[in-house]
Short mmCIF file of C-alpha atoms in Angstrom, two decimals:
data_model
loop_
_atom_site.label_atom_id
_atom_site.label_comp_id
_atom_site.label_asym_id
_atom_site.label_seq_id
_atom_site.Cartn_x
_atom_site.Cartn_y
_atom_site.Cartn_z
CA UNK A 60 21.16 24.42 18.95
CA UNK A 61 17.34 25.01 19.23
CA UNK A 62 15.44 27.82 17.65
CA UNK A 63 15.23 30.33 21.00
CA UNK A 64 11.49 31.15 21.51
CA UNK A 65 8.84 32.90 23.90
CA UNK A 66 10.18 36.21 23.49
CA UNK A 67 7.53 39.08 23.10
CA UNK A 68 8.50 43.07 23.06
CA UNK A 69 6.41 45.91 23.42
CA UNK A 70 6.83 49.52 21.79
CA UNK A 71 6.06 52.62 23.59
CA UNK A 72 5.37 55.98 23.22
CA UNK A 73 8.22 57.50 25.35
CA UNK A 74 10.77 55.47 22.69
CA UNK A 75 11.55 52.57 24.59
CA UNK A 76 11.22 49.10 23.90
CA UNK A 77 10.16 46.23 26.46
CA UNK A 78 11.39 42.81 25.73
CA UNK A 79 9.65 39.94 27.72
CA UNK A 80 11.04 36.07 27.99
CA UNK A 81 7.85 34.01 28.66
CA UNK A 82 5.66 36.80 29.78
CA UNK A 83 8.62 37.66 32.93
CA UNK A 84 10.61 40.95 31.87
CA UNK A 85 13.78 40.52 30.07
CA UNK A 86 15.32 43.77 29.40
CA UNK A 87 14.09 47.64 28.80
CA UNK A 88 15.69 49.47 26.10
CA UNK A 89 15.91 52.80 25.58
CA UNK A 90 16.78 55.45 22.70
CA UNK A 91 18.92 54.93 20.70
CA UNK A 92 19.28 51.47 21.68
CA UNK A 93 15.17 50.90 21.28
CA UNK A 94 15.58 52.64 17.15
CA UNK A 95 18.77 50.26 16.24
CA UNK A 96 16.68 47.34 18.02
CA UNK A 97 13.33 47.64 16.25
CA UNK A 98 15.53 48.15 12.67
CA UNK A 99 17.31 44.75 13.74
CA UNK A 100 13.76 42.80 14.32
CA UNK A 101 12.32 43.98 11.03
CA UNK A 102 15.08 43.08 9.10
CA UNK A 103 16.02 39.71 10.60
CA UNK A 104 14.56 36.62 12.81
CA UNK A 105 12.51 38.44 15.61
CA UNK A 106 13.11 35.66 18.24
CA UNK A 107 16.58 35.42 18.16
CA UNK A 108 17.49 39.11 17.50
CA UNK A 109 15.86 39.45 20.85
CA UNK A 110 17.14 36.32 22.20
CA UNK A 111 20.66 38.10 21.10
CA UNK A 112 19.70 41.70 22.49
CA UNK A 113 18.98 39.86 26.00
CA UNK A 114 21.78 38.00 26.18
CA UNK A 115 19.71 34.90 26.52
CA UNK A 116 20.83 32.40 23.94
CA UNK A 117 23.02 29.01 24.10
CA UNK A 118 26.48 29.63 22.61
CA UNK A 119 26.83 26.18 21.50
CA UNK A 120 29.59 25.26 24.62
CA UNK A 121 27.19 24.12 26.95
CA UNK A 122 28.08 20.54 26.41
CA UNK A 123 31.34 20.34 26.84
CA UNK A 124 31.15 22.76 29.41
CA UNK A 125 29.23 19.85 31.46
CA UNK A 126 31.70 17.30 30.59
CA UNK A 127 34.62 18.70 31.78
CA UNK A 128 36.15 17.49 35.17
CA UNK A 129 36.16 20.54 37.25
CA UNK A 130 32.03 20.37 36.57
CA UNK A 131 31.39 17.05 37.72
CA UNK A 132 31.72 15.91 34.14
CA UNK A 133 32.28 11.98 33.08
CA UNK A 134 35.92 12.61 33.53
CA UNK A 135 35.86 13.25 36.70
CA UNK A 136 36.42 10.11 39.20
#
């Protein structure tokens, strides 16, 4: 599974939290959600605790997800 990457947030005054995916918004999280957030990125991996808080990160299925009949998979004939 790659490393997830190209995530950016920004803190502001008013207490929330803007998390960006390549520069193109991702999510906007607000208080509380912004404080347990910003304890959660200094504590751990930045990218992926944002790739987590985005829901934007492989789960590891994707493969056999696209090799199983019903998706056109090599099963299928």
């Amino acid at each position: 599974m790659p490393h997830p990457q190209g995530f950016s947030y920004e803190e502001h005054a008013d207490g929330t939290v803007r998390i960006t995916h390549h520069g193109r918004p991702a999510t906007l999280l607000r208080a509380p959600r912004s404080t347990r957030f910003l304890a959660e990125v200094a504590a751990g991996d930045p990218q992926l605790v944002m790739a987590r808080w985005t829901g934007n990160y492989k789960r590891g299925n994707e493969r056999t997800a696209r090799d199983h009949p019903r998706n056109g998979g090599r099963g299928r004939r």
